[in-house]
CSV table of C-alpha atoms and ligand atoms in Angstrom, one decimal:
chain,number,residue,atom,x,y,z
A,1,MET,CA,8.0,17.1,1.6
A,2,ALA,CA,4.3,17.6,0.6
A,3,HIS,CA,3.0,21.1,0.8
A,4,PRO,CA,2.6,22.7,4.1
A,5,ARG,CA,-0.9,23.7,4.0
A,6,SER,CA,-2.9,25.7,6.5
A,7,PRO,CA,-6.2,27.6,6.4
A,8,LEU,CA,-4.6,30.8,7.4
A,9,LYS,CA,-1.8,30.5,4.9
A,10,ILE,CA,-4.5,30.0,2.1
A,11,TYR,CA,-6.7,32.9,3.6
A,12,ALA,CA,-3.9,35.3,3.5
A,13,LEU,CA,-3.9,34.9,-0.4
A,14,LEU,CA,-7.5,35.5,-0.8
A,15,PRO,CA,-9.0,39.0,-1.6
A,16,LYS,CA,-11.0,39.0,1.6
A,17,ARG,CA,-14.1,40.5,0.1
A,18,ASN,CA,-16.5,38.1,1.9
A,19,CYS,CA,-18.7,38.6,-1.3
A,20,GLY,CA,-20.0,35.1,-1.4
A,21,GLU,CA,-19.5,34.6,-5.2
A,22,CYS,CA,-17.5,31.5,-4.6
A,23,GLY,CA,-20.8,29.8,-3.2
A,24,VAL,CA,-19.6,30.0,0.6
A,25,GLU,CA,-20.3,33.2,2.6
A,26,THR,CA,-16.7,34.1,3.5
A,27,CYS,CA,-13.3,33.9,2.3
A,28,MET,CA,-12.2,32.0,5.4
A,29,ALA,CA,-14.9,29.3,4.6
A,30,PHE,CA,-13.6,29.3,1.0
A,31,ALA,CA,-10.0,28.7,2.4
A,32,LEU,CA,-11.2,25.8,4.3
A,33,LYS,CA,-12.8,24.3,1.2
A,34,LEU,CA,-9.7,24.8,-0.8
A,35,MET,CA,-7.5,23.1,1.8
A,36,GLU,CA,-9.6,20.0,1.9
A,37,GLY,CA,-9.7,19.9,-1.9
A,38,SER,CA,-13.6,20.4,-2.4
A,39,ALA,CA,-13.0,23.9,-4.2
A,40,GLU,CA,-10.6,25.3,-6.7
A,41,PRO,CA,-9.1,28.7,-6.8
A,42,ARG,CA,-10.7,29.6,-10.1
A,43,GLU,CA,-14.1,29.5,-8.1
A,44,CYS,CA,-13.1,33.0,-6.8
A,45,PRO,CA,-13.3,35.6,-9.6
A,46,TYR,CA,-11.1,38.1,-7.8
A,47,ILE,CA,-7.8,36.3,-7.2
A,48,GLU,CA,-5.2,38.0,-9.2
A,49,GLU,CA,-1.5,37.2,-10.0
A,50,PRO,CA,0.9,36.5,-8.2
A,51,GLU,CA,-1.5,35.3,-5.4
A,52,LYS,CA,-3.2,32.9,-8.0
A,53,THR,CA,0.0,31.0,-8.8
A,54,GLU,CA,1.1,30.7,-5.3
A,55,LEU,CA,-2.3,29.6,-4.3
A,56,GLU,CA,-2.7,27.0,-7.0
A,57,SER,CA,0.8,25.5,-6.1
A,58,LEU,CA,-0.2,25.7,-2.4
A,59,VAL,CA,-3.6,23.7,-2.7
A,60,SER,CA,-2.8,21.4,-5.7
A,61,PRO,CA,-3.0,17.8,-4.7
A,62,PRO,CA,0.4,16.1,-4.3
A,63,ILE,CA,-0.9,13.6,-6.9
A,64,LYS,CA,-1.5,15.2,-10.3
A,65,LYS,CA,-4.9,14.7,-11.8
A,66,ILE,CA,-5.1,13.8,-15.4
A,67,LEU,CA,-8.2,13.8,-17.6
A,68,ILE,CA,-8.9,11.4,-20.3
A,69,LYS,CA,-11.9,12.1,-22.7
A,70,GLY,CA,-13.9,9.8,-25.1
A,71,ARG,CA,-16.6,10.6,-27.5
A,72,GLU,CA,-19.2,11.6,-24.8
A,73,ARG,CA,-17.7,10.9,-21.3
A,74,SER,CA,-14.5,11.7,-19.4
A,75,ALA,CA,-12.6,10.2,-16.5
A,76,ALA,CA,-10.3,11.9,-14.0
A,77,ILE,CA,-7.4,9.8,-12.8
A,78,GLY,CA,-5.3,10.7,-9.7
A,79,GLY,CA,-5.7,14.0,-7.8
A,80,GLU,CA,-5.3,12.2,-4.5
A,81,ARG,CA,-4.1,14.1,-1.4
A,82,VAL,CA,-3.5,11.5,1.3
A,83,LEU,CA,-2.2,8.0,1.9
A,84,HIS,CA,-5.0,6.9,4.1
A,85,ARG,CA,-8.7,7.5,3.8
A,86,HIS,CA,-9.1,8.4,7.5
A,87,GLU,CA,-6.7,11.3,7.2
A,88,SER,CA,-9.2,13.0,4.9
A,89,ARG,CA,-10.9,11.1,2.0
A,90,PHE,CA,-10.0,9.8,-1.4
A,91,TYR,CA,-11.3,11.9,-4.2
A,92,ASN,CA,-11.2,10.2,-7.8
A,93,PRO,CA,-12.4,6.6,-7.7
A,94,THR,CA,-10.2,4.2,-9.5
A,95,VAL,CA,-11.2,4.1,-13.0
A,96,ILE,CA,-12.2,0.6,-14.1
A,97,ALA,CA,-11.2,0.0,-17.9
A,98,ILE,CA,-12.1,-3.4,-19.8
A,99,GLU,CA,-9.3,-4.8,-22.1
A,100,ILE,CA,-10.1,-5.8,-25.5
A,101,SER,CA,-7.9,-7.3,-28.0
A,102,ASP,CA,-7.4,-6.0,-31.5
A,103,LEU,CA,-7.2,-9.7,-32.4
A,104,GLU,CA,-11.0,-10.0,-32.3
A,105,GLU,CA,-13.0,-9.9,-35.6
A,106,ARG,CA,-15.1,-6.9,-36.2
A,107,GLY,CA,-18.4,-8.7,-35.2
A,108,CYS,CA,-16.7,-9.8,-31.9
A,109,LEU,CA,-15.4,-6.3,-31.4
A,110,LEU,CA,-18.6,-4.7,-31.9
A,111,LYS,CA,-20.2,-7.2,-29.3
A,112,GLU,CA,-17.6,-6.6,-26.8
A,113,LEU,CA,-17.9,-2.8,-27.2
A,114,GLY,CA,-21.7,-2.9,-26.9
A,115,ALA,CA,-21.5,-5.1,-23.9
A,116,ALA,CA,-19.0,-2.5,-22.3
A,117,SER,CA,-21.2,0.4,-23.2
A,118,SER,CA,-24.3,-1.2,-21.7
A,119,LEU,CA,-23.1,-2.8,-18.4
A,120,SER,CA,-24.6,-1.3,-15.3
A,121,ILE,CA,-24.5,-2.4,-11.9
A,122,GLU,CA,-26.7,-0.8,-9.3
A,123,ARG,CA,-25.4,-1.0,-5.7
A,124,GLY,CA,-26.2,1.1,-2.7
A,125,GLY,CA,-27.9,3.9,-4.7
A,126,GLU,CA,-24.9,4.1,-7.1
A,127,VAL,CA,-24.8,2.9,-10.7
A,128,PHE,CA,-21.5,1.5,-11.9
A,129,GLN,CA,-20.4,1.4,-15.5
A,130,ILE,CA,-17.3,0.5,-17.3
A,131,GLU,CA,-15.5,3.9,-17.6
A,132,ALA,CA,-13.1,3.2,-20.2
A,133,VAL,CA,-12.0,0.6,-22.7
A,134,ALA,CA,-8.3,-0.3,-23.0
A,135,LEU,CA,-7.8,-1.5,-26.5
A,136,ARG,CA,-4.8,-3.9,-26.6
A,137,GLU,CA,-2.6,-4.3,-29.8
A,138,GLU,CA,-1.8,-7.9,-30.3
A,139,SER,CA,-1.9,-8.3,-34.0
A,140,GLY,CA,1.2,-6.5,-34.8
A,141,GLU,CA,-0.7,-5.0,-37.9
A,142,GLU,CA,-0.7,-1.3,-38.1
A,143,GLY,CA,-3.9,-1.2,-40.1
A,144,ARG,CA,-5.8,-3.6,-38.0
A,145,PHE,CA,-4.9,-1.8,-34.7
A,146,ALA,CA,-5.9,1.5,-36.1
A,147,GLU,CA,-9.3,0.2,-37.5
A,148,ALA,CA,-10.1,-1.3,-34.1
A,149,ALA,CA,-9.3,2.0,-32.5
A,150,LYS,CA,-11.7,3.8,-34.8
A,151,LEU,CA,-14.4,1.2,-34.1
A,152,ALA,CA,-13.9,1.5,-30.3
A,153,SER,CA,-14.0,5.4,-30.5
A,154,GLU,CA,-17.2,5.2,-32.6
A,155,GLU,CA,-19.0,2.7,-30.4
A,156,PHE,CA,-17.8,3.2,-26.8
A,157,PRO,CA,-18.9,6.6,-25.3
A,158,GLY,CA,-16.1,6.9,-22.7
A,159,PRO,CA,-12.3,7.5,-23.0
A,160,LEU,CA,-10.0,4.9,-24.5
A,161,ILE,CA,-6.7,3.6,-23.6
A,162,LEU,CA,-4.4,2.6,-26.6
A,163,CYS,CA,-2.4,-0.2,-25.3
A,164,CYS,CA,0.6,-0.6,-27.8
A,165,TYR,CA,4.2,-0.8,-27.2
A,166,ASN,CA,5.1,-0.1,-30.9
A,167,PRO,CA,5.2,3.7,-31.5
A,168,ARG,CA,4.6,3.3,-35.2
A,169,LEU,CA,1.3,1.5,-34.6
A,170,ALA,CA,0.2,3.6,-31.9
A,171,VAL,CA,0.7,6.9,-33.8
A,172,LYS,CA,-1.7,5.6,-36.5
A,173,ALA,CA,-4.3,4.4,-34.0
A,174,VAL,CA,-4.3,7.9,-32.0
A,175,GLU,CA,-5.4,9.6,-35.3
A,176,GLU,CA,-8.5,7.5,-35.5
A,177,VAL,CA,-9.8,8.3,-32.0
A,178,GLU,CA,-12.0,11.2,-30.7
A,179,GLY,CA,-11.4,12.9,-27.5
A,180,ARG,CA,-8.1,12.4,-25.6
A,181,PRO,CA,-7.1,8.9,-25.2
A,182,LEU,CA,-4.4,7.7,-22.8
A,183,LEU,CA,-1.4,6.1,-24.4
A,184,TYR,CA,-0.1,2.9,-22.9
A,185,ALA,CA,2.9,2.6,-22.7
A,186,ALA,CA,6.4,3.9,-23.3
A,187,THR,CA,9.4,1.8,-22.0
A,188,GLU,CA,12.9,3.1,-21.7
A,189,GLU,CA,13.6,2.0,-25.3
A,190,THR,CA,10.6,3.7,-26.9
A,191,LEU,CA,10.5,6.9,-24.6
A,192,GLU,CA,11.6,9.4,-26.9
A,193,GLU,CA,9.3,8.3,-29.8
A,194,PHE,CA,6.4,8.2,-27.5
A,195,LEU,CA,7.2,11.6,-26.0
A,196,GLU,CA,6.9,13.0,-29.6
A,197,ILE,CA,3.5,11.3,-30.1
A,198,ALA,CA,2.1,12.6,-26.8
A,199,LEU,CA,3.4,16.2,-27.4
A,200,ASP,CA,2.1,16.2,-31.0
A,201,ARG,CA,-1.4,14.7,-30.1
A,202,GLY,CA,-1.7,16.3,-26.7
A,203,CYS,CA,-2.4,12.9,-24.9
A,204,PRO,CA,-1.3,11.7,-21.6
A,205,LEU,CA,1.3,9.0,-21.6
A,206,VAL,CA,2.0,6.1,-19.3
A,207,LEU,CA,5.6,5.2,-18.6
A,208,GLU,CA,6.2,1.4,-17.7
A,209,ASP,CA,9.0,0.0,-15.7
A,210,GLU,CA,9.1,-2.3,-12.9
A,211,ASP,CA,12.3,-0.8,-11.7
A,212,LEU,CA,11.3,2.2,-9.7
A,213,GLY,CA,14.6,4.0,-10.3
A,214,SER,CA,14.4,3.6,-14.2
A,215,LEU,CA,10.6,4.6,-13.9
A,216,ARG,CA,11.8,7.7,-12.1
A,217,GLY,CA,14.5,8.6,-14.6
A,218,MET,CA,11.9,8.2,-17.5
A,219,ALA,CA,9.5,10.4,-15.6
A,220,ARG,CA,12.0,13.0,-15.1
A,221,LYS,CA,12.5,13.2,-18.9
A,222,ALA,CA,8.9,13.3,-19.6
A,223,ILE,CA,8.2,16.1,-17.1
A,224,ASP,CA,11.1,18.0,-18.7
A,225,ARG,CA,9.5,17.8,-22.0
A,226,GLY,CA,6.1,19.1,-20.7
A,227,VAL,CA,4.2,15.7,-21.2
A,228,GLU,CA,1.4,14.6,-18.9
A,229,ILE,CA,2.1,11.2,-17.4
A,230,ALA,CA,0.8,8.2,-15.5
A,231,LEU,CA,3.0,5.4,-14.0
A,232,SER,CA,2.7,1.7,-14.6
A,233,PRO,CA,5.2,0.2,-12.0
A,234,ALA,CA,4.2,-3.3,-12.5
A,235,SER,CA,3.0,-4.5,-15.9
A,236,SER,CA,3.5,-8.3,-16.0
A,237,MET,CA,1.7,-9.3,-12.9
A,238,LYS,CA,4.0,-12.3,-12.5
A,239,SER,CA,4.4,-11.3,-9.0
A,240,PRO,CA,1.3,-9.3,-7.6
A,241,PHE,CA,3.2,-8.7,-4.4
A,242,LYS,CA,6.0,-7.1,-6.1
A,243,ALA,CA,3.4,-5.0,-7.9
A,244,LEU,CA,1.8,-3.9,-4.6
A,245,ARG,CA,5.1,-3.0,-3.1
A,246,ASN,CA,6.0,-0.9,-6.2
A,247,PHE,CA,2.5,0.7,-5.9
A,248,ILE,CA,3.0,1.5,-2.3
A,249,GLN,CA,6.6,2.8,-2.8
A,250,ALA,CA,5.7,4.9,-5.4
A,251,ARG,CA,2.8,6.6,-3.7
A,252,MET,CA,4.5,6.8,-0.4
A,253,GLY,CA,7.6,8.4,-2.4
A,254,ALA,CA,5.3,11.1,-3.8
A,255,ILE,CA,3.1,12.0,-0.8
A,256,SER,CA,5.5,11.4,2.2
A,257,HIS,CA,8.6,12.4,0.7
A,258,GLY,CA,7.5,14.8,-2.1
A,259,ILE,CA,9.4,12.8,-4.9
A,260,GLU,CA,8.2,14.9,-7.8
A,261,GLU,CA,8.6,12.0,-10.4
A,262,PHE,CA,6.0,9.9,-8.6
A,263,ARG,CA,3.5,12.6,-8.3
A,264,TYR,CA,1.5,11.1,-11.0
A,265,PRO,CA,-1.5,8.6,-11.3
A,266,ILE,CA,-0.8,4.8,-11.0
A,267,ILE,CA,-2.1,2.4,-13.4
A,268,GLY,CA,-2.6,-1.3,-12.7
A,269,VAL,CA,-3.0,-3.9,-15.3
A,270,PRO,CA,-4.5,-7.1,-13.5
A,271,ALA,CA,-5.5,-8.1,-17.1
A,272,ALA,CA,-1.9,-9.1,-17.8
A,273,MET,CA,-2.2,-12.1,-15.5
A,274,TRP,CA,-4.4,-13.9,-17.9
A,275,ARG,CA,-1.4,-14.6,-20.0
A,276,GLU,CA,-0.5,-17.2,-17.3
A,277,VAL,CA,-3.9,-18.6,-16.6
A,278,ARG,CA,-6.1,-20.7,-19.0
A,279,ASN,CA,-8.8,-21.7,-16.6
A,280,THR,CA,-11.7,-19.1,-16.7
A,281,GLU,CA,-13.0,-19.5,-13.2
A,282,GLU,CA,-9.5,-19.5,-11.6
A,283,GLY,CA,-8.7,-16.4,-13.9
A,284,ILE,CA,-11.7,-14.5,-12.7
A,285,ILE,CA,-11.0,-15.1,-9.0
A,286,ARG,CA,-7.2,-14.2,-9.4
A,287,GLU,CA,-8.1,-11.1,-11.4
A,288,SER,CA,-10.6,-10.0,-8.7
A,289,LEU,CA,-8.1,-10.5,-6.0
A,290,ILE,CA,-5.3,-8.7,-7.6
A,291,SER,CA,-7.5,-5.8,-8.6
A,292,SER,CA,-9.0,-5.5,-4.9
A,293,MET,CA,-5.3,-5.6,-3.7
A,294,LEU,CA,-4.1,-2.9,-6.0
A,295,LEU,CA,-7.3,-0.9,-5.5
A,296,MET,CA,-6.6,-0.8,-1.7
A,297,ARG,CA,-3.1,0.6,-2.3
A,298,TYR,CA,-3.2,3.4,-4.7
A,299,ALA,CA,-4.3,2.2,-8.1
A,300,ASP,CA,-5.9,5.3,-9.8
A,301,MET,CA,-6.9,3.0,-12.7
A,302,LEU,CA,-7.2,-0.6,-13.3
A,303,ILE,CA,-7.3,-2.5,-16.7
A,304,VAL,CA,-9.0,-5.7,-16.3
A,305,LYS,CA,-9.9,-8.5,-18.7
A,306,SER,CA,-13.0,-10.1,-17.4
A,307,ARG,CA,-16.3,-8.2,-17.4
A,308,SER,CA,-18.2,-10.9,-15.5
A,309,ILE,CA,-20.1,-9.8,-12.5
A,310,GLU,CA,-18.1,-12.2,-10.3
A,311,ASN,CA,-15.1,-10.0,-11.1
A,312,LEU,CA,-16.7,-6.7,-11.2
A,313,LEU,CA,-19.1,-6.6,-8.4
A,314,PRO,CA,-16.2,-7.1,-5.6
A,315,ILE,CA,-14.2,-4.4,-7.3
A,316,TYR,CA,-17.1,-2.0,-7.4
A,317,THR,CA,-18.2,-2.8,-4.0
A,318,LEU,CA,-14.6,-2.2,-2.5
A,319,ARG,CA,-14.2,1.1,-4.6
A,320,GLN,CA,-17.6,2.3,-3.3
A,321,ALA,CA,-16.4,1.8,0.3
A,322,LEU,CA,-13.0,3.3,-0.1
A,323,TYR,CA,-14.1,6.3,-2.0
A,324,SER,CA,-17.0,7.3,0.3
A,325,ASP,CA,-16.3,10.3,2.5
A,326,PRO,CA,-15.7,8.9,6.1
A,327,ARG,CA,-16.7,12.2,7.5
A,328,THR,CA,-20.1,12.1,6.1
A,329,PRO,CA,-22.6,9.3,7.1
A,330,ALA,CA,-23.8,7.1,4.3
A,331,LYS,CA,-27.4,8.0,3.5
A,332,VAL,CA,-30.2,7.3,0.9
A,333,LYS,CA,-33.0,9.7,-0.4
A,334,PRO,CA,-35.7,10.2,2.2
A,335,GLY,CA,-39.4,9.7,1.1
A,336,LEU,CA,-41.8,7.0,0.5
A,337,TYR,CA,-40.7,3.6,-0.9
A,338,THR,CA,-43.0,0.8,-2.1
A,339,PHE,CA,-42.3,-3.0,-1.9
A,340,GLY,CA,-44.3,-5.4,-4.1
A,341,SER,CA,-47.8,-4.0,-5.1
A,342,PRO,CA,-49.2,-2.2,-1.9
A,343,ASP,CA,-52.7,-1.4,-1.7
A,344,GLU,CA,-55.1,0.3,0.8
A,345,THR,CA,-54.8,-2.5,3.3
A,346,SER,CA,-51.0,-2.7,3.1
A,347,PRO,CA,-49.0,-1.9,6.3
A,348,ILE,CA,-46.8,1.3,6.5
A,349,LEU,CA,-43.4,1.0,8.1
A,350,LEU,CA,-41.1,3.9,9.4
A,351,THR,CA,-37.3,4.1,9.2
A,352,THR,CA,-34.6,6.5,8.9
A,353,ASN,CA,-32.3,7.4,5.8
A,354,TYR,CA,-29.1,5.8,7.4
A,355,ALA,CA,-28.0,3.7,4.3
A,356,LEU,CA,-27.0,0.7,6.3
A,357,THR,CA,-30.5,0.5,8.1
A,358,PHE,CA,-32.2,1.2,4.9
A,359,TYR,CA,-30.5,-1.6,3.0
A,360,ILE,CA,-30.9,-4.1,5.6
A,361,VAL,CA,-34.6,-3.3,6.1
A,362,SER,CA,-35.4,-3.1,2.4
A,363,GLY,CA,-33.4,-6.2,1.7
A,364,ASP,CA,-35.6,-8.1,4.3
A,365,LEU,CA,-38.9,-6.7,2.9
A,366,HIS,CA,-37.8,-7.5,-0.6
A,367,ARG,CA,-36.9,-11.2,0.4
A,368,SER,CA,-40.2,-11.7,2.3
A,369,GLY,CA,-42.4,-10.6,-0.9
A,370,ILE,CA,-44.7,-8.6,1.4
A,371,ASN,CA,-46.5,-5.8,-0.2
A,372,CYS,CA,-46.0,-2.6,2.0
A,373,TYR,CA,-44.9,1.0,2.2
A,374,LEU,CA,-41.7,2.1,3.9
A,375,LEU,CA,-41.7,5.8,5.0
A,376,VAL,CA,-37.8,7.0,5.2
A,377,LEU,CA,-37.4,10.1,7.4
A,378,ASP,CA,-34.4,12.4,6.6
A,379,THR,CA,-32.1,12.2,9.5
A,380,GLY,CA,-29.1,13.4,7.9
A,381,GLY,CA,-28.0,9.7,7.5
A,382,MET,CA,-28.3,9.0,11.4
A,383,SER,CA,-29.5,5.7,12.6
A,384,VAL,CA,-32.6,5.5,14.6
A,385,LEU,CA,-30.9,5.6,17.9
A,386,ASN,CA,-28.6,8.3,17.2
A,387,ALA,CA,-31.4,10.3,15.5
A,388,LEU,CA,-33.5,9.9,18.5
A,389,ALA,CA,-30.6,10.9,20.8
A,390,GLY,CA,-29.7,13.8,18.7
A,391,LYS,CA,-33.5,14.9,18.5
A,392,LEU,CA,-33.4,14.6,14.8
A,393,ILE,CA,-36.7,12.8,14.8
A,394,LYS,CA,-39.7,14.8,16.1
A,395,PRO,CA,-43.3,13.6,16.3
A,396,ASP,CA,-44.4,16.5,14.1
A,397,MET,CA,-42.0,15.6,11.5
A,398,VAL,CA,-43.6,12.0,11.2
A,399,ARG,CA,-46.9,13.9,10.8
A,400,GLU,CA,-45.5,16.1,8.0
A,401,TYR,CA,-44.1,13.0,6.0
A,402,LEU,CA,-47.4,11.2,6.3
A,403,GLU,CA,-49.2,14.2,5.1
A,404,GLU,CA,-46.7,15.2,2.4
A,405,HIS,CA,-46.9,11.5,0.9
A,406,ARG,CA,-50.6,11.3,1.3
A,407,LEU,CA,-50.6,8.2,3.2
A,408,GLY,CA,-54.0,9.0,4.6
A,409,GLU,CA,-55.3,8.7,1.0
A,410,LEU,CA,-53.3,5.6,0.2
A,411,VAL,CA,-54.5,3.4,2.8
A,412,ARG,CA,-57.9,2.9,4.7
A,413,HIS,CA,-56.2,1.9,8.0
A,414,ARG,CA,-54.4,4.2,10.3
A,415,ARG,CA,-51.6,2.1,11.6
A,416,LEU,CA,-47.9,3.0,11.6
A,417,ILE,CA,-45.2,0.5,12.3
A,418,ILE,CA,-42.1,2.1,13.9
A,419,PRO,CA,-38.7,0.7,14.7
A,420,ARG,CA,-38.1,-0.6,18.3
A,421,GLY,CA,-35.6,2.1,18.9
A,422,LEU,CA,-38.3,4.7,18.6
A,423,SER,CA,-40.6,3.2,21.4
A,424,PRO,CA,-39.8,5.9,23.8
A,425,VAL,CA,-41.5,8.4,21.7
A,426,SER,CA,-44.3,6.2,20.3
A,427,GLY,CA,-47.0,8.1,22.5
A,428,GLU,CA,-45.9,11.4,21.3
A,429,ILE,CA,-45.9,10.2,17.5
A,430,GLU,CA,-49.4,8.8,18.1
A,431,GLU,CA,-50.6,12.1,19.7
A,432,ALA,CA,-48.9,14.2,16.9
A,433,THR,CA,-50.2,12.1,13.9
A,434,GLY,CA,-53.6,10.6,15.2
A,435,TRP,CA,-52.4,7.3,13.8
A,436,ARG,CA,-52.1,4.1,15.8
A,437,VAL,CA,-48.4,3.5,16.5
A,438,ILE,CA,-47.2,-0.3,16.6
A,439,VAL,CA,-43.6,-0.8,17.8
A,440,GLY,CA,-41.9,-3.2,15.4
A,441,PRO,CA,-39.6,-6.2,16.0
A,442,GLU,CA,-36.1,-5.8,17.4
A,443,ASP,CA,-34.4,-7.0,14.2
A,444,SER,CA,-35.8,-6.2,10.7
A,445,SER,CA,-35.3,-10.0,9.7
A,446,GLU,CA,-38.3,-10.7,12.1
A,447,LEU,CA,-40.5,-8.5,10.0
A,448,PRO,CA,-42.2,-11.0,7.8
A,449,ARG,CA,-43.3,-12.9,10.7
A,450,PHE,CA,-44.3,-9.9,12.6
A,451,LEU,CA,-46.4,-8.4,9.8
A,452,GLY,CA,-48.0,-11.8,9.2
A,453,ARG,CA,-49.4,-11.9,12.8
A,454,LEU,CA,-50.9,-8.3,12.5
B,501,LIG,S1,-15.5,34.9,-4.1
B,501,LIG,FE1,-13.5,35.3,-3.5
B,501,LIG,S2,-13.6,37.2,-2.5
B,501,LIG,FE2,-15.6,36.4,-2.5
B,501,LIG,S3,-16.1,35.2,-0.6
B,501,LIG,FE3,-15.3,33.8,-2.1
B,501,LIG,S4,-13.0,33.8,-1.8
B,501,LIG,FE4,-13.7,35.6,-0.7
């Protein structure tokens, strides 16, 4: 079974100095952080052996975390604690790696690596990048794969996954790579040779087998040899449903049944389905669907082939939702936002920093093409009605925001448009600010028409 953790059990192993050096005031508060996984035992400088070892084993996540490193960036894979997000939260977002073949000519490789390095998608205040490159050996040529690995390491700042089933070729390539690449993958036939490479180079190794019994046997051997591993329980993607079943069984085996050999990150390879598909549009749709399915069910890393926005945006959007903390409201930075090119006659609108409200309102304002200011109050991510009910919006707070952002100097008028939900306190806001308060429409989609009539 998974570790029976409780804050009292953890607290019993702490020094009880209540000195605050770990960033929280008391040892009990630190115990709670350790239990939920937002702190690590090393953050307390006073824990000594044997408590340290006991504590680490008590608070370590059921799924081991492995770190892969590139020239400039690293990525953590695994480290999860629960099967379902509502039980607590997921911690390390699924790493998205783009597959590139060593069959590409040098010029194409450079172009692909450049595109992978520069891709950036902004969504909901987060900027997504391609976190890793998976270089696939398809040439069968030792020199070519090693040269492609060297180029990838020089051109791509993040970690590499060296996808090669031939240990002779893999060992040459790994010598050319900076950092700590992930070796993908050992099968039953090549396990011994790959274990030697992994031990020699200090790299984590992916074990691949669609039969979970065989995969478990391989994992046992690797664990006994002290090699850090990840698991690939579905490599061909001929049957995405079988892949999904294997992912679920492996993760449930680790978390619900404490099976040691499955307590490792799971790697999914939707890119493999391109071997069966020739039509690009169909391929992108299938890759995106398979990726989403595996992302929902425990893939700690996904290797995909298409870097088109149609493939990546749904994957990133789903990942963003899945890895947000369900206990914390989604919020944006409070402050003053501008739309278009506002001037001294432009309207000023007010809202809260609840992310959903902000993105709906700002989307409507962008689409309308209206030049205006949007003042966003810090309500801890609460919506207008909740913030009002919880007394998180006070008339004086609105005055302070107007003064802080010098809105009296930016515009000639003194009109403030507030959300309809704030109408019960419109008089108080008017009194506190000295500005004329206008109650806005019920729905922000009506803003363009509403503002046009002002
Ligand atoms: S640093 Fe250690 S001893 Fe001090 S409060 Fe934190 S857990 Fe307790």
